[in-house]
mmCIF file with all atom_site columns, C-alpha atoms in Angstrom:
data_model
loop_
_atom_site.group_PDB
_atom_site.id
_atom_site.type_symbol
_atom_site.label_atom_id
_atom_site.label_alt_id
_atom_site.label_comp_id
_atom_site.label_asym_id
_atom_site.label_entity_id
_atom_site.label_seq_id
_atom_site.pdbx_PDB_ins_code
_atom_site.Cartn_x
_atom_site.Cartn_y
_atom_site.Cartn_z
_atom_site.occupancy
_atom_site.B_iso_or_equiv
_atom_site.pdbx_formal_charge
_atom_site.auth_seq_id
_atom_site.auth_comp_id
_atom_site.auth_asym_id
_atom_site.auth_atom_id
_atom_site.pdbx_PDB_model_num
ATOM 1   C CA . MET A 1 1   ? 0.003   -0.138 0.047  1.00 82.00 ? 1   MET A CA 1
ATOM 2   C CA . ALA A 1 2   ? 1.415   3.339  -0.922 1.00 93.00 ? 2   ALA A CA 1
ATOM 3   C CA . VAL A 1 3   ? 2.049   5.823  1.587  1.00 97.00 ? 3   VAL A CA 1
ATOM 4   C CA . ALA A 1 4   ? 1.717   9.430  1.231  1.00 98.00 ? 4   ALA A CA 1
ATOM 5   C CA . LYS A 1 5   ? 5.141   11.654 1.581  1.00 97.00 ? 5   LYS A CA 1
ATOM 6   C CA . GLU A 1 6   ? 6.587   14.997 0.819  1.00 97.00 ? 6   GLU A CA 1
ATOM 7   C CA . SER A 1 7   ? 6.031   15.399 -3.132 1.00 97.00 ? 7   SER A CA 1
ATOM 8   C CA . SER A 1 8   ? 3.578   13.091 -3.363 1.00 98.00 ? 8   SER A CA 1
ATOM 9   C CA . LYS A 1 9   ? 0.514   13.254 -5.525 1.00 98.00 ? 9   LYS A CA 1
ATOM 10  C CA . VAL A 1 10  ? -2.631  12.468 -3.536 1.00 99.00 ? 10  VAL A CA 1
ATOM 11  C CA . LYS A 1 11  ? -6.473  12.366 -4.106 1.00 98.00 ? 11  LYS A CA 1
ATOM 12  C CA . ILE A 1 12  ? -8.434  13.038 -0.784 1.00 99.00 ? 12  ILE A CA 1
ATOM 13  C CA . LEU A 1 13  ? -11.873 13.449 0.395  1.00 99.00 ? 13  LEU A CA 1
ATOM 14  C CA . LEU A 1 14  ? -12.545 16.124 3.060  1.00 98.00 ? 14  LEU A CA 1
ATOM 15  C CA . GLU A 1 15  ? -15.395 16.621 5.422  1.00 99.00 ? 15  GLU A CA 1
ATOM 16  C CA . GLY A 1 16  ? -15.496 19.769 7.607  1.00 98.00 ? 16  GLY A CA 1
ATOM 17  C CA . LYS A 1 17  ? -17.406 19.868 10.865 1.00 98.00 ? 17  LYS A CA 1
ATOM 18  C CA . LEU A 1 18  ? -18.188 22.179 13.804 1.00 98.00 ? 18  LEU A CA 1
ATOM 19  C CA . GLU A 1 19  ? -17.293 20.673 17.316 1.00 96.00 ? 19  GLU A CA 1
ATOM 20  C CA . ASP A 1 20  ? -21.164 20.188 17.668 1.00 97.00 ? 20  ASP A CA 1
ATOM 21  C CA . GLY A 1 21  ? -20.984 17.844 14.396 1.00 97.00 ? 21  GLY A CA 1
ATOM 22  C CA . THR A 1 22  ? -22.636 20.484 12.150 1.00 97.00 ? 22  THR A CA 1
ATOM 23  C CA . VAL A 1 23  ? -21.043 19.653 8.686  1.00 98.00 ? 23  VAL A CA 1
ATOM 24  C CA . PHE A 1 24  ? -20.159 23.007 6.798  1.00 97.00 ? 24  PHE A CA 1
ATOM 25  C CA . GLY A 1 25  ? -18.149 21.299 3.765  1.00 97.00 ? 25  GLY A CA 1
ATOM 26  C CA . LYS A 1 26  ? -17.914 17.923 2.143  1.00 98.00 ? 26  LYS A CA 1
ATOM 27  C CA . THR A 1 27  ? -16.071 16.750 -1.103 1.00 98.00 ? 27  THR A CA 1
ATOM 28  C CA . GLU A 1 28  ? -17.884 14.412 -3.197 1.00 96.00 ? 28  GLU A CA 1
ATOM 29  C CA . LYS A 1 29  ? -16.554 10.795 -3.799 1.00 94.00 ? 29  LYS A CA 1
ATOM 30  C CA . ASP A 1 30  ? -16.185 11.509 -7.838 1.00 95.00 ? 30  ASP A CA 1
ATOM 31  C CA . LYS A 1 31  ? -14.646 15.072 -6.812 1.00 97.00 ? 31  LYS A CA 1
ATOM 32  C CA . PRO A 1 32  ? -11.589 14.402 -4.417 1.00 98.00 ? 32  PRO A CA 1
ATOM 33  C CA . VAL A 1 33  ? -9.319  17.004 -3.822 1.00 98.00 ? 33  VAL A CA 1
ATOM 34  C CA . GLU A 1 34  ? -5.674  16.654 -5.495 1.00 98.00 ? 34  GLU A CA 1
ATOM 35  C CA . PHE A 1 35  ? -2.540  18.011 -4.573 1.00 98.00 ? 35  PHE A CA 1
ATOM 36  C CA . ILE A 1 36  ? 1.005   17.685 -4.139 1.00 98.00 ? 36  ILE A CA 1
ATOM 37  C CA . VAL A 1 37  ? 2.174   17.053 -0.618 1.00 98.00 ? 37  VAL A CA 1
ATOM 38  C CA . GLY A 1 38  ? 4.588   19.970 0.388  1.00 95.00 ? 38  GLY A CA 1
ATOM 39  C CA . GLU A 1 39  ? 3.387   22.435 -2.488 1.00 96.00 ? 39  GLU A CA 1
ATOM 40  C CA . GLY A 1 40  ? 1.488   24.673 -0.151 1.00 94.00 ? 40  GLY A CA 1
ATOM 41  C CA . ARG A 1 41  ? -1.908  24.548 -1.781 1.00 94.00 ? 41  ARG A CA 1
ATOM 42  C CA . MET A 1 42  ? -3.580  22.954 1.154  1.00 95.00 ? 42  MET A CA 1
ATOM 43  C CA . LEU A 1 43  ? -3.655  24.209 4.821  1.00 94.00 ? 43  LEU A CA 1
ATOM 44  C CA . PRO A 1 44  ? -0.407  23.218 6.469  1.00 95.00 ? 44  PRO A CA 1
ATOM 45  C CA . LYS A 1 45  ? -2.056  21.056 9.120  1.00 97.00 ? 45  LYS A CA 1
ATOM 46  C CA . ILE A 1 46  ? -3.989  19.221 6.457  1.00 97.00 ? 46  ILE A CA 1
ATOM 47  C CA . GLU A 1 47  ? -0.815  18.377 4.578  1.00 96.00 ? 47  GLU A CA 1
ATOM 48  C CA . ASN A 1 48  ? 1.075   17.435 7.563  1.00 97.00 ? 48  ASN A CA 1
ATOM 49  C CA . ALA A 1 49  ? -1.917  15.145 8.587  1.00 98.00 ? 49  ALA A CA 1
ATOM 50  C CA . VAL A 1 50  ? -1.700  13.459 4.962  1.00 98.00 ? 50  VAL A CA 1
ATOM 51  C CA . LYS A 1 51  ? 1.785   12.604 5.304  1.00 98.00 ? 51  LYS A CA 1
ATOM 52  C CA . GLY A 1 52  ? 2.426   9.165  6.662  1.00 98.00 ? 52  GLY A CA 1
ATOM 53  C CA . MET A 1 53  ? -1.355  8.119  5.528  1.00 99.00 ? 53  MET A CA 1
ATOM 54  C CA . LYS A 1 54  ? -1.527  4.884  3.619  1.00 98.00 ? 54  LYS A CA 1
ATOM 55  C CA . THR A 1 55  ? -4.075  4.522  0.676  1.00 98.00 ? 55  THR A CA 1
ATOM 56  C CA . GLY A 1 56  ? -7.799  3.991  2.090  1.00 97.00 ? 56  GLY A CA 1
ATOM 57  C CA . GLU A 1 57  ? -6.620  5.415  5.371  1.00 98.00 ? 57  GLU A CA 1
ATOM 58  C CA . LYS A 1 58  ? -9.042  7.935  7.342  1.00 99.00 ? 58  LYS A CA 1
ATOM 59  C CA . LYS A 1 59  ? -7.950  10.414 9.967  1.00 98.00 ? 59  LYS A CA 1
ATOM 60  C CA . SER A 1 60  ? -9.764  13.160 11.602 1.00 98.00 ? 60  SER A CA 1
ATOM 61  C CA . ILE A 1 61  ? -7.899  16.503 12.955 1.00 98.00 ? 61  ILE A CA 1
ATOM 62  C CA . LYS A 1 62  ? -8.877  19.429 14.985 1.00 98.00 ? 62  LYS A CA 1
ATOM 63  C CA . LEU A 1 63  ? -8.030  22.797 13.655 1.00 98.00 ? 63  LEU A CA 1
ATOM 64  C CA . GLU A 1 64  ? -7.889  25.982 15.909 1.00 98.00 ? 64  GLU A CA 1
ATOM 65  C CA . PRO A 1 65  ? -9.414  29.159 14.532 1.00 98.00 ? 65  PRO A CA 1
ATOM 66  C CA . GLU A 1 66  ? -5.529  30.277 13.534 1.00 96.00 ? 66  GLU A CA 1
ATOM 67  C CA . ASP A 1 67  ? -5.261  27.417 11.351 1.00 96.00 ? 67  ASP A CA 1
ATOM 68  C CA . ALA A 1 68  ? -8.398  27.199 9.648  1.00 95.00 ? 68  ALA A CA 1
ATOM 69  C CA . PHE A 1 69  ? -10.451 30.325 9.156  1.00 95.00 ? 69  PHE A CA 1
ATOM 70  C CA . GLY A 1 70  ? -9.051  32.933 11.400 1.00 96.00 ? 70  GLY A CA 1
ATOM 71  C CA . PRO A 1 71  ? -9.895  34.488 14.668 1.00 98.00 ? 71  PRO A CA 1
ATOM 72  C CA . ARG A 1 72  ? -12.954 36.383 14.921 1.00 97.00 ? 72  ARG A CA 1
ATOM 73  C CA . ARG A 1 73  ? -12.289 40.040 14.837 1.00 98.00 ? 73  ARG A CA 1
ATOM 74  C CA . GLU A 1 74  ? -14.679 42.715 16.675 1.00 97.00 ? 74  GLU A CA 1
ATOM 75  C CA . ASP A 1 75  ? -13.284 45.430 14.232 1.00 98.00 ? 75  ASP A CA 1
ATOM 76  C CA . LEU A 1 76  ? -15.213 43.444 11.299 1.00 97.00 ? 76  LEU A CA 1
ATOM 77  C CA . VAL A 1 77  ? -18.529 44.201 13.373 1.00 98.00 ? 77  VAL A CA 1
ATOM 78  C CA . MET A 1 78  ? -19.977 47.892 12.211 1.00 96.00 ? 78  MET A CA 1
ATOM 79  C CA . ASP A 1 79  ? -22.698 50.126 12.576 1.00 97.00 ? 79  ASP A CA 1
ATOM 80  C CA . ILE A 1 80  ? -23.706 50.724 8.718  1.00 94.00 ? 80  ILE A CA 1
ATOM 81  C CA . PRO A 1 81  ? -26.578 53.650 8.086  1.00 95.00 ? 81  PRO A CA 1
ATOM 82  C CA . ARG A 1 82  ? -29.680 52.220 6.459  1.00 92.00 ? 82  ARG A CA 1
ATOM 83  C CA . HIS A 1 83  ? -29.677 54.941 3.934  1.00 89.00 ? 83  HIS A CA 1
ATOM 84  C CA . ALA A 1 84  ? -26.248 53.839 2.747  1.00 87.00 ? 84  ALA A CA 1
ATOM 85  C CA . ILE A 1 85  ? -27.367 50.416 2.076  1.00 84.00 ? 85  ILE A CA 1
ATOM 86  C CA . THR A 1 86  ? -29.689 49.394 -0.904 1.00 82.00 ? 86  THR A CA 1
ATOM 87  C CA . LEU A 1 87  ? -31.848 46.348 0.078  1.00 83.00 ? 87  LEU A CA 1
ATOM 88  C CA . ASP A 1 88  ? -34.511 44.631 -1.911 1.00 83.00 ? 88  ASP A CA 1
ATOM 89  C CA . LYS A 1 89  ? -36.589 43.919 1.291  1.00 87.00 ? 89  LYS A CA 1
ATOM 90  C CA . GLU A 1 90  ? -36.874 44.654 4.811  1.00 90.00 ? 90  GLU A CA 1
ATOM 91  C CA . PRO A 1 91  ? -33.724 43.605 6.735  1.00 93.00 ? 91  PRO A CA 1
ATOM 92  C CA . LYS A 1 92  ? -33.975 40.702 9.201  1.00 95.00 ? 92  LYS A CA 1
ATOM 93  C CA . VAL A 1 93  ? -31.233 39.583 11.908 1.00 97.00 ? 93  VAL A CA 1
ATOM 94  C CA . GLY A 1 94  ? -29.363 36.818 10.636 1.00 96.00 ? 94  GLY A CA 1
ATOM 95  C CA . ALA A 1 95  ? -29.868 37.608 6.843  1.00 94.00 ? 95  ALA A CA 1
ATOM 96  C CA . THR A 1 96  ? -26.907 37.334 4.743  1.00 93.00 ? 96  THR A CA 1
ATOM 97  C CA . LEU A 1 97  ? -25.679 40.336 2.307  1.00 90.00 ? 97  LEU A CA 1
ATOM 98  C CA . LEU A 1 98  ? -23.515 40.590 -0.353 1.00 89.00 ? 98  LEU A CA 1
ATOM 99  C CA . VAL A 1 99  ? -21.641 43.743 -0.301 1.00 83.00 ? 99  VAL A CA 1
ATOM 100 C CA . LYS A 1 100 ? -19.199 45.231 -2.621 1.00 82.00 ? 100 LYS A CA 1
ATOM 101 C CA . SER A 1 101 ? -16.216 47.300 -1.658 1.00 82.00 ? 101 SER A CA 1
ATOM 102 C CA . PRO A 1 102 ? -15.193 50.481 -3.274 1.00 85.00 ? 102 PRO A CA 1
ATOM 103 C CA . GLU A 1 103 ? -12.317 48.088 -4.912 1.00 92.00 ? 103 GLU A CA 1
ATOM 104 C CA . GLY A 1 104 ? -15.029 45.994 -6.565 1.00 90.00 ? 104 GLY A CA 1
ATOM 105 C CA . ARG A 1 105 ? -14.395 42.894 -4.184 1.00 90.00 ? 105 ARG A CA 1
ATOM 106 C CA . THR A 1 106 ? -17.721 41.044 -3.036 1.00 90.00 ? 106 THR A CA 1
ATOM 107 C CA . PHE A 1 107 ? -17.890 40.243 0.655  1.00 86.00 ? 107 PHE A CA 1
ATOM 108 C CA . SER A 1 108 ? -20.424 38.332 2.620  1.00 90.00 ? 108 SER A CA 1
ATOM 109 C CA . ALA A 1 109 ? -21.667 39.744 5.534  1.00 95.00 ? 109 ALA A CA 1
ATOM 110 C CA . THR A 1 110 ? -24.439 38.951 8.238  1.00 96.00 ? 110 THR A CA 1
ATOM 111 C CA . ILE A 1 111 ? -26.993 41.532 9.699  1.00 97.00 ? 111 ILE A CA 1
ATOM 112 C CA . VAL A 1 112 ? -26.655 41.013 13.544 1.00 97.00 ? 112 VAL A CA 1
ATOM 113 C CA . ARG A 1 113 ? -29.062 43.883 14.718 1.00 97.00 ? 113 ARG A CA 1
ATOM 114 C CA . VAL A 1 114 ? -31.503 45.964 13.086 1.00 97.00 ? 114 VAL A CA 1
ATOM 115 C CA . GLY A 1 115 ? -31.965 49.633 14.051 1.00 96.00 ? 115 GLY A CA 1
ATOM 116 C CA . LYS A 1 116 ? -34.213 52.579 13.042 1.00 94.00 ? 116 LYS A CA 1
ATOM 117 C CA . GLU A 1 117 ? -31.033 54.459 11.687 1.00 96.00 ? 117 GLU A CA 1
ATOM 118 C CA . THR A 1 118 ? -28.387 51.817 11.333 1.00 96.00 ? 118 THR A CA 1
ATOM 119 C CA . LEU A 1 119 ? -27.816 48.121 10.650 1.00 96.00 ? 119 LEU A CA 1
ATOM 120 C CA . ARG A 1 120 ? -25.160 46.237 12.758 1.00 98.00 ? 120 ARG A CA 1
ATOM 121 C CA . ILE A 1 121 ? -23.422 44.220 9.990  1.00 96.00 ? 121 ILE A CA 1
ATOM 122 C CA . ASP A 1 122 ? -20.867 41.108 10.863 1.00 98.00 ? 122 ASP A CA 1
ATOM 123 C CA . PHE A 1 123 ? -18.311 41.065 8.280  1.00 95.00 ? 123 PHE A CA 1
ATOM 124 C CA . ASN A 1 124 ? -16.618 38.089 9.673  1.00 96.00 ? 124 ASN A CA 1
ATOM 125 C CA . TYR A 1 125 ? -16.274 35.080 7.763  1.00 94.00 ? 125 TYR A CA 1
ATOM 126 C CA . PRO A 1 126 ? -19.067 32.707 9.259  1.00 93.00 ? 126 PRO A CA 1
ATOM 127 C CA . LEU A 1 127 ? -16.348 30.176 10.565 1.00 96.00 ? 127 LEU A CA 1
ATOM 128 C CA . ALA A 1 128 ? -14.040 32.863 11.871 1.00 97.00 ? 128 ALA A CA 1
ATOM 129 C CA . GLY A 1 129 ? -13.112 31.967 15.639 1.00 98.00 ? 129 GLY A CA 1
ATOM 130 C CA . LYS A 1 130 ? -14.465 28.468 15.482 1.00 97.00 ? 130 LYS A CA 1
ATOM 131 C CA . ASN A 1 131 ? -12.618 25.099 16.133 1.00 98.00 ? 131 ASN A CA 1
ATOM 132 C CA . VAL A 1 132 ? -13.244 22.828 13.296 1.00 98.00 ? 132 VAL A CA 1
ATOM 133 C CA . ILE A 1 133 ? -12.719 19.155 12.789 1.00 99.00 ? 133 ILE A CA 1
ATOM 134 C CA . ILE A 1 134 ? -11.543 17.793 9.223  1.00 99.00 ? 134 ILE A CA 1
ATOM 135 C CA . ASN A 1 135 ? -12.051 14.387 8.473  1.00 99.00 ? 135 ASN A CA 1
ATOM 136 C CA . ILE A 1 136 ? -9.515  13.241 5.937  1.00 99.00 ? 136 ILE A CA 1
ATOM 137 C CA . GLU A 1 137 ? -9.749  10.042 3.587  1.00 99.00 ? 137 GLU A CA 1
ATOM 138 C CA . LEU A 1 138 ? -6.633  9.344  1.504  1.00 98.00 ? 138 LEU A CA 1
ATOM 139 C CA . LEU A 1 139 ? -7.836  7.742  -1.887 1.00 98.00 ? 139 LEU A CA 1
ATOM 140 C CA . SER A 1 140 ? -4.633  7.585  -3.821 1.00 98.00 ? 140 SER A CA 1
ATOM 141 C CA . VAL A 1 141 ? -0.979  8.433  -3.936 1.00 98.00 ? 141 VAL A CA 1
ATOM 142 C CA . GLU A 1 142 ? 1.168   8.752  -6.754 1.00 96.00 ? 142 GLU A CA 1
#
């Protein structure tokens, strides 16, 4: 059985879960993730976990926020005047918005409070600040 090592071309299946078991992402068996170990295309903790795995082996790793989606940043939660935002419908807490920056980049944001004059909007990535569990299955090694 082949063992993954530095410079190996591997195909893996990934499943990402929160600590409460909620699945937030999963690759399909017919669309595995392919990469060369050590090339730096994957999160370092995932690459390190794959090293030493044998074809068919499964492994679970826990990633702290710093190793996954980053820490939650309070400076990314802002009060925006309602008149500065064009909405199709009445804003609701928990609703997701797509916001375009002056540079033209699009960001996802969540409404966390609706006030008369302002909306409190959280621009943090939804998984920022969370520990995550990544389940890995090594399908092949070349």
